[in-house]
Amino acid sequence: MSVGLLALLDDVAGLVKVAAASLDDVAGQAAKAGVKAAGAVIDDAAVTPNYVHGFTADRELPIVGKIAWGSIKNKLLFLLPAALLLSLFAPWVITPLLMIGGAYLCYEGAEKVFHLLDPHDAEAHEASLEPLAINAPSLEDQKIAGAIQTDFILSAEIMTIILAAIDVDSFWARAAILAVAGIGITVAVYGTVALIVKGDDLGLWLARNARTGAGRAAGRGLVVGMPVFMNVLSLVGTAAMTWVGGSIIVHGLYEFGFAGPEHIVEAAAHWAEAALPAIAGVVGWFATALVDFIFGLALGALMIPVVGYLIAPAWKAIKRLLPRRA
């Protein structure tokens, strides 16, 4: 009996080790896939603080919390099942969907650059695009609805990138990796957003209540530095979004047999590595990102009139046909 019990315990221990290894594999795959989606994640973190701008300090965290909960539902209730179904029944659709999402990222990045270079015309262009969030009972609800809808697009891109990066065959492993990566990214993004939107409040509190001169100086530094930080974050988000979008388009074209852009990227990376062999890896990455950024910016610039004159009017016409709530 004791031998049988020891054998049973040994089997249980073996199963625990297998389960632990599986969990480690899921966590590792989720982290790897999350890194692939870094550009869209950075843009998500850079965009969201704008949705709490103009509200009182006591409403900032509740608004961020509602947007985060909407993001979790976007990823787990809608996008995760859709991604799994695609991976099972239509894996060939993943690359075209990635390219559509990449084109959207390029458009958003180019539009932000357009706004930076020519604010007047850019604002006129944005005014022609009717907001997606309509019939909201209050400004706060409208902002939250608009943020969740924007998050849905970015989350779709993130989940598709994660799905493309997963290299396991098991359906349930893919589901677990998507869920872990999706939740982890959401917590990281909106935790960061919460820290960002409360940074100036923390600085103001320190400036008024810190017991030491250094503490008060740090508080004043936060108050002064947060707007600068937000501008830098916005620039980084724009660059990352455009670079990732361009990279997705370049790789997608390569898979469909159009290898020219991919060869240009590779040539730029090789030239940079040969020019500075001591830091070949770093300069090669920067050269690749730069060329992808240029491709993405060019594509996004071409899409601005397409969206303004074709897609936006078509979307408005569709919405006029939809029943409106009383």
CSV table of N, CA and C in Angstrom, one decimal, residues 4 28 46 88 92 102 139 147 185 212 226 233-234 245 254 257:
chain,number,residue,atom,x,y,z
A,4,GLY,N,2.3,1.8,-3.4
A,4,GLY,CA,1.3,2.4,-4.3
A,4,GLY,C,1.0,3.9,-4.0
A,28,GLY,N,5.8,32.8,-20.8
A,28,GLY,CA,6.9,33.2,-21.7
A,28,GLY,C,6.4,33.6,-23.0
A,46,ALA,N,-0.3,56.3,-24.7
A,46,ALA,CA,-0.2,57.7,-25.0
A,46,ALA,C,-1.5,58.4,-25.3
A,88,LEU,N,-8.4,28.8,-36.1
A,88,LEU,CA,-8.9,27.4,-36.4
A,88,LEU,C,-9.4,27.3,-37.8
A,92,TRP,N,-5.5,32.0,-42.9
A,92,TRP,CA,-5.1,32.8,-44.0
A,92,TRP,C,-5.6,34.3,-43.9
A,102,GLY,N,-2.5,47.5,-39.5
A,102,GLY,CA,-1.2,48.3,-39.7
A,102,GLY,C,-1.5,49.5,-40.5
A,139,LEU,N,-21.2,64.1,-21.0
A,139,LEU,CA,-19.9,64.2,-21.6
A,139,LEU,C,-19.0,63.1,-21.2
A,147,ALA,N,-13.4,56.4,-25.9
A,147,ALA,CA,-12.2,55.7,-25.6
A,147,ALA,C,-12.2,54.2,-25.7
A,185,ILE,N,-1.3,43.2,-20.7
A,185,ILE,CA,-1.2,44.5,-21.4
A,185,ILE,C,-2.1,45.5,-20.9
A,212,THR,N,10.2,68.6,3.6
A,212,THR,CA,11.6,69.1,3.3
A,212,THR,C,11.5,69.9,2.0
A,226,MET,N,5.2,67.3,-16.0
A,226,MET,CA,4.2,66.4,-16.5
A,226,MET,C,3.7,66.8,-17.9
A,233,LEU,N,5.7,61.6,-24.5
A,233,LEU,CA,5.0,60.3,-24.6
A,233,LEU,C,4.1,60.3,-25.9
A,234,SER,N,3.5,61.4,-26.2
A,234,SER,CA,2.7,61.5,-27.4
A,234,SER,C,3.6,61.3,-28.7
A,245,GLY,N,3.1,50.1,-37.6
A,245,GLY,CA,2.2,50.0,-38.8
A,245,GLY,C,3.0,49.7,-40.1
A,254,TYR,N,5.6,41.3,-48.2
A,254,TYR,CA,6.6,40.2,-48.4
A,254,TYR,C,5.9,38.9,-48.5
A,257,GLY,N,4.3,38.2,-51.7
A,257,GLY,CA,5.1,38.2,-52.9
A,257,GLY,C,5.7,39.5,-53.3
